[in-house]
Coordinates of N, CA and C in Angstrom, one line a residue:
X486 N 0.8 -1.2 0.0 CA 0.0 0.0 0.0 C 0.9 1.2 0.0
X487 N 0.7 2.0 -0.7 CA 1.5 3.4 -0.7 C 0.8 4.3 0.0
X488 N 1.6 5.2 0.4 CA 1.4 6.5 1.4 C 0.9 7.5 0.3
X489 N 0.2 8.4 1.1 CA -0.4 9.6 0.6 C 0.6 10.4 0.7
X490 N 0.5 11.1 -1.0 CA 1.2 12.4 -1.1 C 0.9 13.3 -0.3
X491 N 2.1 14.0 0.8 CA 2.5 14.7 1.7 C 2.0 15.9 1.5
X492 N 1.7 16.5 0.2 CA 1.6 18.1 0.0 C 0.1 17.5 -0.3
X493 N -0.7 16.5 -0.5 CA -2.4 15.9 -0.3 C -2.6 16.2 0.7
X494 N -1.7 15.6 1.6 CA -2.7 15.7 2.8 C -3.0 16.6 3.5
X495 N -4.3 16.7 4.2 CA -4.6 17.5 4.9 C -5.6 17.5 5.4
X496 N -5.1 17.6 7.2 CA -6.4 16.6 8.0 C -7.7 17.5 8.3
X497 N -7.7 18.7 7.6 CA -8.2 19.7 7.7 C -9.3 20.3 6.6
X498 N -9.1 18.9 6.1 CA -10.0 19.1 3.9 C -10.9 19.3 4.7
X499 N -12.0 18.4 5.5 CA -13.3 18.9 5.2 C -13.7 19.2 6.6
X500 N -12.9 20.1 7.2 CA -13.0 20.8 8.5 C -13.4 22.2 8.0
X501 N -15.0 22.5 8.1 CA -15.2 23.6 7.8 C -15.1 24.9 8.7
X502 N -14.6 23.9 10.4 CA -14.4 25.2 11.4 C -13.9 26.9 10.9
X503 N -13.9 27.3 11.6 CA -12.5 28.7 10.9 C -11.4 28.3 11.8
X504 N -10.3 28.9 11.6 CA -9.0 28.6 12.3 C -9.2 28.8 13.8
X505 N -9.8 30.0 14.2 CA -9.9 30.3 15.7 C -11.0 29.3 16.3
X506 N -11.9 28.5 15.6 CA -12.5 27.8 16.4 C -11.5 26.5 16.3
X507 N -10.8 26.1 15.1 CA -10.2 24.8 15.5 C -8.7 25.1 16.6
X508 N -8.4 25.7 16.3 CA -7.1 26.0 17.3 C -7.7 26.5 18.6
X509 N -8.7 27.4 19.1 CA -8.5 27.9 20.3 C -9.9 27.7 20.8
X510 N -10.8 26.5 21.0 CA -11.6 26.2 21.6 C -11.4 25.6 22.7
X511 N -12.9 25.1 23.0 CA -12.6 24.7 24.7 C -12.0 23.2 24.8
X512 N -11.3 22.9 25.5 CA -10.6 21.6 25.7 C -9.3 22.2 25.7
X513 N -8.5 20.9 25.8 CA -7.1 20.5 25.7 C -6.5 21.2 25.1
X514 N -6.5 21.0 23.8 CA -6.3 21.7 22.2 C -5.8 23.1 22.0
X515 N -7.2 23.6 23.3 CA -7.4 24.8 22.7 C -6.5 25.5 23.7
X516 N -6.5 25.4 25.4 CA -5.5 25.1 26.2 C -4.2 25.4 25.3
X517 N -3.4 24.0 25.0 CA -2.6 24.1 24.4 C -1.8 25.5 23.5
X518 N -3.0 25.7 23.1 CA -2.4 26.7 21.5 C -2.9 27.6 22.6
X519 N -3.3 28.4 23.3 CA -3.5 29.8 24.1 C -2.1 30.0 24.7
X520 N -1.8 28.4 25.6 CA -0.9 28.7 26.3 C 0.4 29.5 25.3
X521 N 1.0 29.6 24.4 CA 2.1 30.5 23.9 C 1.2 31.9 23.9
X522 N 0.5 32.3 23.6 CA 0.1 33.3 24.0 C 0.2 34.0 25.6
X523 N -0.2 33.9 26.5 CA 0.2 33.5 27.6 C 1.6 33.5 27.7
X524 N 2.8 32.7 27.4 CA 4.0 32.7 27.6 C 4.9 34.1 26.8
X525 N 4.0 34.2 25.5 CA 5.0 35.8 25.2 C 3.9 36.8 26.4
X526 N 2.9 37.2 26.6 CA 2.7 37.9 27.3 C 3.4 37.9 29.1
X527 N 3.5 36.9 29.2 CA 4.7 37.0 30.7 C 5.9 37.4 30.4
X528 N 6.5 36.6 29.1 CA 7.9 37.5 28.5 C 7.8 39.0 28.2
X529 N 6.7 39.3 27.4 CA 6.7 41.4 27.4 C 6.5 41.8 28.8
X530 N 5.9 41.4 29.7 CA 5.2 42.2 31.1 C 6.8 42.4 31.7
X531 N 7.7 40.9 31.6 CA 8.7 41.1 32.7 C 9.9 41.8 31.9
X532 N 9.6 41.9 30.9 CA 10.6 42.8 30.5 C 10.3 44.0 29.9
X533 N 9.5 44.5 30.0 CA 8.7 46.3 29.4 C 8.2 47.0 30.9
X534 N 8.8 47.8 31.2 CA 8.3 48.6 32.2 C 7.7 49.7 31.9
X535 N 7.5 50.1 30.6 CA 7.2 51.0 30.2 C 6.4 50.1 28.2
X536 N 5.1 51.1 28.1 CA 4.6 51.3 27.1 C 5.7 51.3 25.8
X537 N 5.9 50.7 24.6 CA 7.1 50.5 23.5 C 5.9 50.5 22.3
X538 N 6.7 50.1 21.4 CA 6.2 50.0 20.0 C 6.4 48.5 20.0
X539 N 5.8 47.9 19.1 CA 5.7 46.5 19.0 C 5.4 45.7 17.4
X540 N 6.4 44.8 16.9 CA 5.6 44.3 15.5 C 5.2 42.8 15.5
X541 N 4.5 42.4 14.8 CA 4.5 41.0 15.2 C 4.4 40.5 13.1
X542 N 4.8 39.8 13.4 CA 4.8 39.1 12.1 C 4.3 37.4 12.2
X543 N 3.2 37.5 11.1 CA 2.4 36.5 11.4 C 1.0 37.2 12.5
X544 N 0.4 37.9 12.4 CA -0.1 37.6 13.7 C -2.1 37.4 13.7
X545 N -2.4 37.0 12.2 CA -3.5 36.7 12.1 C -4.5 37.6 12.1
X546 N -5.0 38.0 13.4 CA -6.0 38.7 13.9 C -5.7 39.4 14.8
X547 N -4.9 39.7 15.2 CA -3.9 40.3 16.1 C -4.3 40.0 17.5
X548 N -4.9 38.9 17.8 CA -5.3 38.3 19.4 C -3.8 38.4 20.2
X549 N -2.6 38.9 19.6 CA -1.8 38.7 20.2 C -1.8 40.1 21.4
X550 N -2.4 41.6 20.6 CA -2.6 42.7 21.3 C -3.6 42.3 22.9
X551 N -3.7 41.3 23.1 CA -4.6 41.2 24.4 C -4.1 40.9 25.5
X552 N -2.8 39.9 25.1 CA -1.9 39.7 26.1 C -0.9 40.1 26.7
X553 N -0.8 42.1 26.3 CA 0.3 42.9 25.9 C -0.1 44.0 26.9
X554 N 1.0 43.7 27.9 CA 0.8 44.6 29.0 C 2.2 45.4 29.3
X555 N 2.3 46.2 30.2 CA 1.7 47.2 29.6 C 1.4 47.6 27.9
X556 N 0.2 48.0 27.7 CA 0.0 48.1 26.2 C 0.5 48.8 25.4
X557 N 1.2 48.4 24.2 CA 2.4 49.3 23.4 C 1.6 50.4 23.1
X558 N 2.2 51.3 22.6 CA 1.9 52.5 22.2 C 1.6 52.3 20.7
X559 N 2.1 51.5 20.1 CA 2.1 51.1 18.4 C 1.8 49.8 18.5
X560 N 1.2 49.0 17.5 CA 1.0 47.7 17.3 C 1.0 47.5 16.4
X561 N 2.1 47.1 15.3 CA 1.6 46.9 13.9 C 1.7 45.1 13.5
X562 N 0.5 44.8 13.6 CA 0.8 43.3 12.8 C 0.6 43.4 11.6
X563 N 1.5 42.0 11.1 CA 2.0 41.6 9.6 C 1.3 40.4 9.2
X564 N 0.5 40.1 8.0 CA 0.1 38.3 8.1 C -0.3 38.9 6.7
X565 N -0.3 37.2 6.0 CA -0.3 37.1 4.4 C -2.0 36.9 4.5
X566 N -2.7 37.0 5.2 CA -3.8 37.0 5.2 C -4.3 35.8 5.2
X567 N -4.0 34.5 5.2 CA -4.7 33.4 5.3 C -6.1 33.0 6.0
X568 N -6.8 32.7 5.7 CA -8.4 32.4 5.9 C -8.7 33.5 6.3
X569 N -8.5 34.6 6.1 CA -9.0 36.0 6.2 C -8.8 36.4 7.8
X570 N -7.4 36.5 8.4 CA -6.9 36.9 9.2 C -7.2 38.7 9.4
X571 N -6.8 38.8 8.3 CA -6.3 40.7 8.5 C -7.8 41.2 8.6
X572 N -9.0 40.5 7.6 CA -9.8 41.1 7.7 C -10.7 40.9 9.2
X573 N -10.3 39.9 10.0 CA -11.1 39.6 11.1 C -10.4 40.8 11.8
X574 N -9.1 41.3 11.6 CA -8.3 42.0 12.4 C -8.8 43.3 12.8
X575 N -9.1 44.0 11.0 CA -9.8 45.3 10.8 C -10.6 45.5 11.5
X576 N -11.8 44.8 11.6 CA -13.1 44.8 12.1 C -13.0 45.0 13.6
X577 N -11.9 43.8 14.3 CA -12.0 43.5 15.6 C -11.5 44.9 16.3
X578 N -10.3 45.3 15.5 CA -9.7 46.7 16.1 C -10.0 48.0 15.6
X579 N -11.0 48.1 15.2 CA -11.7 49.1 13.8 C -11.1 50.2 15.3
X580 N -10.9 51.8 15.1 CA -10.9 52.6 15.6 C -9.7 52.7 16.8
X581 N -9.0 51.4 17.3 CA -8.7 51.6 18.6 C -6.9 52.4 18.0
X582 N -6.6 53.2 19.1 CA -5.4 54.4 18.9 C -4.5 53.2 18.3
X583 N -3.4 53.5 17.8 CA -2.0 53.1 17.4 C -2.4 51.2 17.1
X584 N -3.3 50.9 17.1 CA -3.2 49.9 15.7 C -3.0 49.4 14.9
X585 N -2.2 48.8 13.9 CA -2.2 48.8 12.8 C -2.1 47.7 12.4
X586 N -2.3 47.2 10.8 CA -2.3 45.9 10.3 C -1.7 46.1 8.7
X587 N -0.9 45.1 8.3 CA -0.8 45.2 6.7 C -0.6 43.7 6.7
X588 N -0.7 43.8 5.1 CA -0.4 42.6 4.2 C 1.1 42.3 4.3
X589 N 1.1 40.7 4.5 CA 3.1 41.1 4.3 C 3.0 39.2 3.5
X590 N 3.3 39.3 2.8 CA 3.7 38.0 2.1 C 5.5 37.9 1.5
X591 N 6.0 38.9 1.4 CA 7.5 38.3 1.6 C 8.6 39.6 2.5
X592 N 9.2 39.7 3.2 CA 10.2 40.3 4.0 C 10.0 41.8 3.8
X593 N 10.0 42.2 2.2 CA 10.5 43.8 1.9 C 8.7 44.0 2.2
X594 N 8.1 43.7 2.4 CA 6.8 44.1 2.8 C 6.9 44.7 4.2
X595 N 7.5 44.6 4.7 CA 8.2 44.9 6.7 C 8.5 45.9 6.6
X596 N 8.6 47.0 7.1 CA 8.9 48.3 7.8 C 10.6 48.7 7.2
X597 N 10.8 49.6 6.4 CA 11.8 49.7 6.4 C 12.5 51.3 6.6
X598 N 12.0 51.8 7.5 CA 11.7 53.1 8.0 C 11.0 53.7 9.1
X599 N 11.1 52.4 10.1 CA 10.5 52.4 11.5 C 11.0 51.1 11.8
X600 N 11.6 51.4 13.2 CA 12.0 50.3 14.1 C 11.1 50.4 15.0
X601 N 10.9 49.1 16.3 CA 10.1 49.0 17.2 C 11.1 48.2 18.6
X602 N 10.1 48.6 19.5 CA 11.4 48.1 20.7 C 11.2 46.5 20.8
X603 N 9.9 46.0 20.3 CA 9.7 44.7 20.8 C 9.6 44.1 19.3
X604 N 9.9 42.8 19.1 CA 9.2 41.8 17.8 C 8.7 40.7 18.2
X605 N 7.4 40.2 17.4 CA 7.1 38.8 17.9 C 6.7 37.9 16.7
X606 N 6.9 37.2 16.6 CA 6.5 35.9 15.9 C 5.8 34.8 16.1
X607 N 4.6 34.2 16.2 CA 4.8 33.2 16.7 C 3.6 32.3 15.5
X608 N 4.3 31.0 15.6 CA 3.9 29.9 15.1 C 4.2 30.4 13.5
X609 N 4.9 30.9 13.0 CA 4.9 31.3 11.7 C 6.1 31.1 10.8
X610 N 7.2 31.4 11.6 CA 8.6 30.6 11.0 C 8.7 29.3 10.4
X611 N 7.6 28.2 10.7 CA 7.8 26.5 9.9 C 7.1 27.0 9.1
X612 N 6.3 28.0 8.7 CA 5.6 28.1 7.3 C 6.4 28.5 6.4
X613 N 7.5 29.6 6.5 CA 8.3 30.1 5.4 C 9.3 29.3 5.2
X614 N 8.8 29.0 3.5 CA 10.2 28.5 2.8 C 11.6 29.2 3.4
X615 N 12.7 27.7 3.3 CA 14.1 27.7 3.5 C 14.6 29.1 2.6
X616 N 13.9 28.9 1.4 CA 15.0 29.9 0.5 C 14.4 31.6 0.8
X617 N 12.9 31.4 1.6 CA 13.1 33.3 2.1 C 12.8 33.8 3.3
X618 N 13.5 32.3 4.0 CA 13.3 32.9 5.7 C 14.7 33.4 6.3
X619 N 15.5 33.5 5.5 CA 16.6 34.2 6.1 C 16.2 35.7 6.0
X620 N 15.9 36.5 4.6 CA 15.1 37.5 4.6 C 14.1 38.1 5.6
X621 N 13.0 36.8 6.0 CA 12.4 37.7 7.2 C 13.7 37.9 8.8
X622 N 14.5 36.8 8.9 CA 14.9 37.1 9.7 C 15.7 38.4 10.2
X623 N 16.7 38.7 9.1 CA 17.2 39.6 9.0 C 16.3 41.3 9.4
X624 N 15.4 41.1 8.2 CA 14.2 42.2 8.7 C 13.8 42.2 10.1
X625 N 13.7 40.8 10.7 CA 13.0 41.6 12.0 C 14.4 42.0 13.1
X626 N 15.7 41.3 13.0 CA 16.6 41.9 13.5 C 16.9 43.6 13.6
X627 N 17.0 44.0 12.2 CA 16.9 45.4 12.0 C 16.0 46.1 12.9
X628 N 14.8 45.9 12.6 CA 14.0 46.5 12.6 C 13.5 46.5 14.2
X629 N 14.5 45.3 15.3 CA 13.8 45.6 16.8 C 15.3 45.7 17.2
X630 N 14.9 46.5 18.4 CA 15.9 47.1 19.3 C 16.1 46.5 20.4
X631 N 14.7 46.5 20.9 CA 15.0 45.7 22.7 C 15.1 44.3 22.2
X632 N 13.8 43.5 22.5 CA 13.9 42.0 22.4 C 13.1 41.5 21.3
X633 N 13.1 40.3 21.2 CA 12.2 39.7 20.0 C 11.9 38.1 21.0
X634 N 10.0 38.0 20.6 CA 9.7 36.6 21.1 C 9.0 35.9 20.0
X635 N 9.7 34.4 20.1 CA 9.4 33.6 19.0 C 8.8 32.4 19.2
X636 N 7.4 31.5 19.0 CA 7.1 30.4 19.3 C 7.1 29.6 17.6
X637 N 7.4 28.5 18.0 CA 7.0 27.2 17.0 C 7.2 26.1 17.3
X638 N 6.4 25.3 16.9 CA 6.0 23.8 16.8 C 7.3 23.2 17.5
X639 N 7.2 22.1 18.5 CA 8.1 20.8 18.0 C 7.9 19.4 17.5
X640 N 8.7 19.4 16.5 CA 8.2 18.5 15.9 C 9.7 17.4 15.4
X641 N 10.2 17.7 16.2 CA 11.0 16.4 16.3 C 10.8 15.6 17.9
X642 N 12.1 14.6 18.1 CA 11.8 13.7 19.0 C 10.2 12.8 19.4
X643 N 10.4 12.4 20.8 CA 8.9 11.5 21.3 C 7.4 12.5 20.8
X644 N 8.0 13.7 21.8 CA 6.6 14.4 21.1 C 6.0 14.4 19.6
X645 N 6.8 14.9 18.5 CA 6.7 14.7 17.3 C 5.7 13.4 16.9
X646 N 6.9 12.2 17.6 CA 6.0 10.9 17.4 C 4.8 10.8 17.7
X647 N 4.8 11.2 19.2 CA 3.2 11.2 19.7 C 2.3 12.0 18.8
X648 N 2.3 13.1 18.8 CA 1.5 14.3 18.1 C 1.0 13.5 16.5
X649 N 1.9 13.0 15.6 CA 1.7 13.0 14.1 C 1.4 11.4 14.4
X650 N 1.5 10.4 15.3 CA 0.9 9.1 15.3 C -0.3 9.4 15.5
X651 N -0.7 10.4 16.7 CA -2.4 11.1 16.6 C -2.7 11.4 16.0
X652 N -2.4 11.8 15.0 CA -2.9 12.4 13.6 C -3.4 11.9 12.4
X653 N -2.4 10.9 12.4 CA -2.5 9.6 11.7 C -3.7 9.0 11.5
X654 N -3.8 8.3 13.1 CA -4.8 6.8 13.2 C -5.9 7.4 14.0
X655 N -5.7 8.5 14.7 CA -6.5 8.6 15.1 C -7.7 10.3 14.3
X656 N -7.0 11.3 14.4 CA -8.0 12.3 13.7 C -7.9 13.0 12.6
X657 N -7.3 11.7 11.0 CA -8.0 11.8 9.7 C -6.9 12.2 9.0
X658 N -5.4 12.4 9.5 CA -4.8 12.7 8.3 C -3.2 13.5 8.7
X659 N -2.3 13.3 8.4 CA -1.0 14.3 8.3 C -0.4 14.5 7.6
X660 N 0.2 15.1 7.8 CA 1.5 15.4 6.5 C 2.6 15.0 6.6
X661 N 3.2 13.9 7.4 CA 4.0 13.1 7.5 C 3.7 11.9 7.0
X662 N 4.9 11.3 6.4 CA 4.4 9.9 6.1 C 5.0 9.1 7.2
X663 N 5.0 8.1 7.5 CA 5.4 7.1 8.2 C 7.1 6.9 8.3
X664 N 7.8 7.2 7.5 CA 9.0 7.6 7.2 C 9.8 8.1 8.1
X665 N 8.5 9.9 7.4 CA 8.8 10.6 8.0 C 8.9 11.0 9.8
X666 N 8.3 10.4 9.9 CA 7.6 10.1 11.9 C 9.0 9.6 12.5
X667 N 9.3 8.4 11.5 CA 10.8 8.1 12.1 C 11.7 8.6 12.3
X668 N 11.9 9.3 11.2 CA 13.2 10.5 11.1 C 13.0 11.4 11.7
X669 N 12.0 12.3 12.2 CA 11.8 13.3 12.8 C 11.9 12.7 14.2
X670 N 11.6 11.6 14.5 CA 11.4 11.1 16.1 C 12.8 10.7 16.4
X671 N 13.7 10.8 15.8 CA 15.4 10.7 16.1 C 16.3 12.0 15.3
X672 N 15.4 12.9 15.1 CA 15.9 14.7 14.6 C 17.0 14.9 13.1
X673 N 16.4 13.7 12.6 CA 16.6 13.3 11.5 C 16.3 14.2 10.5
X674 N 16.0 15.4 10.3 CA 15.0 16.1 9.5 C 15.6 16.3 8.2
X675 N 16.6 16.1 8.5 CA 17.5 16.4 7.3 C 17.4 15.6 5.7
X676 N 16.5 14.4 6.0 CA 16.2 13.3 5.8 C 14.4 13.9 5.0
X677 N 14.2 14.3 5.2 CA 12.4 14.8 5.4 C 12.5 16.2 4.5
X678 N 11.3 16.0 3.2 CA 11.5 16.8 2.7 C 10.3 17.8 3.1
X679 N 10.9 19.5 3.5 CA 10.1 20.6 4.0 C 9.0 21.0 3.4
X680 N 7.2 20.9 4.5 CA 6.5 21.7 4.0 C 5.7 21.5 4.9
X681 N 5.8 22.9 5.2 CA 5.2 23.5 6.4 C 5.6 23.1 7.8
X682 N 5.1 22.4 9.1 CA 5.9 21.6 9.8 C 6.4 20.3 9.3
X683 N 6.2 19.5 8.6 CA 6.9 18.5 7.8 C 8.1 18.7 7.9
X684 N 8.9 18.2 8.6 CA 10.9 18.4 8.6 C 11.2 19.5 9.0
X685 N 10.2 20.2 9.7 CA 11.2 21.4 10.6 C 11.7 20.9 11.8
X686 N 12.4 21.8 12.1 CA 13.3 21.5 13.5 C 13.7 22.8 13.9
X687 N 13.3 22.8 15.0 CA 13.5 24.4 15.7 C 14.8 24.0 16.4
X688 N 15.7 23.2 17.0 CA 17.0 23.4 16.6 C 17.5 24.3 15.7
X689 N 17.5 23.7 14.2 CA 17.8 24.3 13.4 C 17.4 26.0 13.1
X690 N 16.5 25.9 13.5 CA 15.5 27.4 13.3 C 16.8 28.3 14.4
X691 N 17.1 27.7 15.7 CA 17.3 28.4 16.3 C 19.3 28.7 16.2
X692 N 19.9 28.1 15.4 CA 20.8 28.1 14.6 C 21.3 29.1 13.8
X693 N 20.1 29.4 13.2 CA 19.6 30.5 12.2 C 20.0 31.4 13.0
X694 N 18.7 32.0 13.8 CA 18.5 32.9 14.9 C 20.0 33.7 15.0
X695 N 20.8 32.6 15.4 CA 22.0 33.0 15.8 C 22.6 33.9 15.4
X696 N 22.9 34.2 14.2 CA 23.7 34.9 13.0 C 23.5 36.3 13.1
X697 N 21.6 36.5 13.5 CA 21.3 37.9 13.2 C 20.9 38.1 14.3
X698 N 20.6 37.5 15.4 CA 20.7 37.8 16.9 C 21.4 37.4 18.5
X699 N 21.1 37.7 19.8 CA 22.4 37.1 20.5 C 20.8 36.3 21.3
X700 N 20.8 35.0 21.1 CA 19.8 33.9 21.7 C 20.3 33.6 23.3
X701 N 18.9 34.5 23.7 CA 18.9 34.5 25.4 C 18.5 33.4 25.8
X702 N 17.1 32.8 25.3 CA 16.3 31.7 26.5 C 15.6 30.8 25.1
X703 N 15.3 29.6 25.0 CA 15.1 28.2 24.6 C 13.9 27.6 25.4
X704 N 12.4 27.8 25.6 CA 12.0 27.7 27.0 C 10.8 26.5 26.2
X705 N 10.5 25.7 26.7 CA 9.1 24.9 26.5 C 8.0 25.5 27.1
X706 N 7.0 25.4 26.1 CA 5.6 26.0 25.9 C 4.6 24.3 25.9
X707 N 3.9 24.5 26.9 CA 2.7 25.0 27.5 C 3.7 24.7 29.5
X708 N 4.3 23.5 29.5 CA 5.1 22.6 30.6 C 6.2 23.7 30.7
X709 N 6.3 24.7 31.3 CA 7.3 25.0 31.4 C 8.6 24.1 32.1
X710 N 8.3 23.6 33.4 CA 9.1 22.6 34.2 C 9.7 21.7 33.1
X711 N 9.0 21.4 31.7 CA 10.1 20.3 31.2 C 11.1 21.3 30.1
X712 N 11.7 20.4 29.9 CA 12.7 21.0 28.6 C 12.0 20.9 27.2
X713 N 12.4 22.4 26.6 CA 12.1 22.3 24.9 C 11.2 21.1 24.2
X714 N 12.5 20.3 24.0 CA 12.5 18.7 23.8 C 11.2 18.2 23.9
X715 N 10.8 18.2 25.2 CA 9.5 17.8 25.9 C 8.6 18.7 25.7
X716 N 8.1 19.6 25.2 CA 6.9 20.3 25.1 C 6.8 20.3 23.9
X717 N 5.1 20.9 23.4 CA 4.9 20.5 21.9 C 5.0 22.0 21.3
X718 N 5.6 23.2 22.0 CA 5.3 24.7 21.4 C 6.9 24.8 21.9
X719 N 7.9 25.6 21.1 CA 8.9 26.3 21.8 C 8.8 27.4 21.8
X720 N 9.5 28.0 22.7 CA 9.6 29.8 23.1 C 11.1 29.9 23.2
X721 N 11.1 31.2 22.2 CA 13.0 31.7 21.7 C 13.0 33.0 22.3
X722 N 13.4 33.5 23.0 CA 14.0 35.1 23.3 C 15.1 35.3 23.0
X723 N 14.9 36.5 22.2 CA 16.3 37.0 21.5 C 16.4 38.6 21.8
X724 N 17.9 39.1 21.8 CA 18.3 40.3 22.0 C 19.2 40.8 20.6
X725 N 18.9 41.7 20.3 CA 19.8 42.1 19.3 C 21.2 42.2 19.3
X726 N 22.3 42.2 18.6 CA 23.6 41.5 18.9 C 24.0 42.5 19.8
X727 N 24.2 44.2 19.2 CA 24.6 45.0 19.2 C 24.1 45.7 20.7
X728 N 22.9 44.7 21.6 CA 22.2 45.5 22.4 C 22.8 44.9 23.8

């Protein structure tokens, strides 16, 4: 029996939910995916004493502005618009002071005449192609001063296994093949050809990081008490080299 083409699947075909009810409803799940929300907002509180500017790339609907305390004085999020993110955004923030939203589908779309003191990213780095995520990276180095917070998937080691064998057999579909599960569950990725989380490795992501920033903290999301490794969300804090 042969496996389903990897760029097919998708356990998500005839899930007519919208994104915010399948990611952030009640249960476990939904738990889960809040909790990094929650973890960059304890990261801005303990390090902003003061009101800043703020960009976030990737940030959908901008639910990220809720967990942002003290509240920046600027907020500009960035998102390619997927299932109509920007436009839930408009509506949801229609009027409020120093909001903002644009379209950003590749790097030079990013600010190139405004820095901010904070950057955040989250869950958005395994989506960008190898060949033009060095481009956003660079951009958001420039473009922040104080810190930058970063979450994404893990999806190598046991968890990986666990997570994409539930996927599997149990709710309708992944984008791993069987193969792939193996190679990713020994960080093999190198091995696994990239799309979307399919053969990422935030290791490697955090490798990257390196080059264009100086990597403070490595932290697991939602368990804080375990290591990276062990959680299924990571959290990156970075400082700019020069800062």
């Amino acid at each position: 029996m042969t496996e389903q083409n990897p760029a097919l699947a998708n356990p998500w075909a005839e899930d007519t939910r919208s994104y915010n009810e399948r990611l952030f409803g009640p249960g476990f799940r939904g738990w889960v995916h809040k909790s990094r929300f929650r973890w960059v907002g304890s990261q801005y509180a303990a390090r902003r004493a003061k009101p800043g500017k703020v960009i976030e790339i990737g940030c959908f609907d901008g639910k990220t502005f809720d967990y942002l305390q003290p509240r920046p004085l600027r907020y500009l999020g960035l998102d390619a618009n997927h299932e109509g993110g920007l436009d839930i955004a408009a509506s949801r923030w229609a009027g409020v002071e120093g909001v903002d939203f644009g379209l950003c589908v590749t790097a030079d779309d990013m600010p190139h005449d405004e820095t901010f003191d904070v950057g955040i990213s989250m869950e958005t780095f395994e989506h960008v192609p190898e060949e033009i995520l060095d481009g956003y990276i660079d951009r958001l180095a420039e473009v922040t001063e104080d810190f930058a917070l970063i979450t994404v998937p893990n999806e190598i080691g046991p968890i990986c296994f666990v997570k994409q064998t539930l996927k599997k057999l149990v709710l309708g579909g992944s984008q791993f093949t069987w193969s792939d599960i193996f190679n990713a569950t020994f960080g093999r990725t190198d091995r696994i050809d990239r799309l979307d989380h399919r053969g990422f490795n935030y290791r490697r992501l955090v490798r990257r990081l390196e080059r264009s920033f100086r990597v403070v903290a490595v932290r697991g999301i939602p368990f804080t008490f375990l290591p990276a490794y062990l959680n299924v969300t990571v959290g990156i804090v970075l400082e700019p080299k020069d800062g």
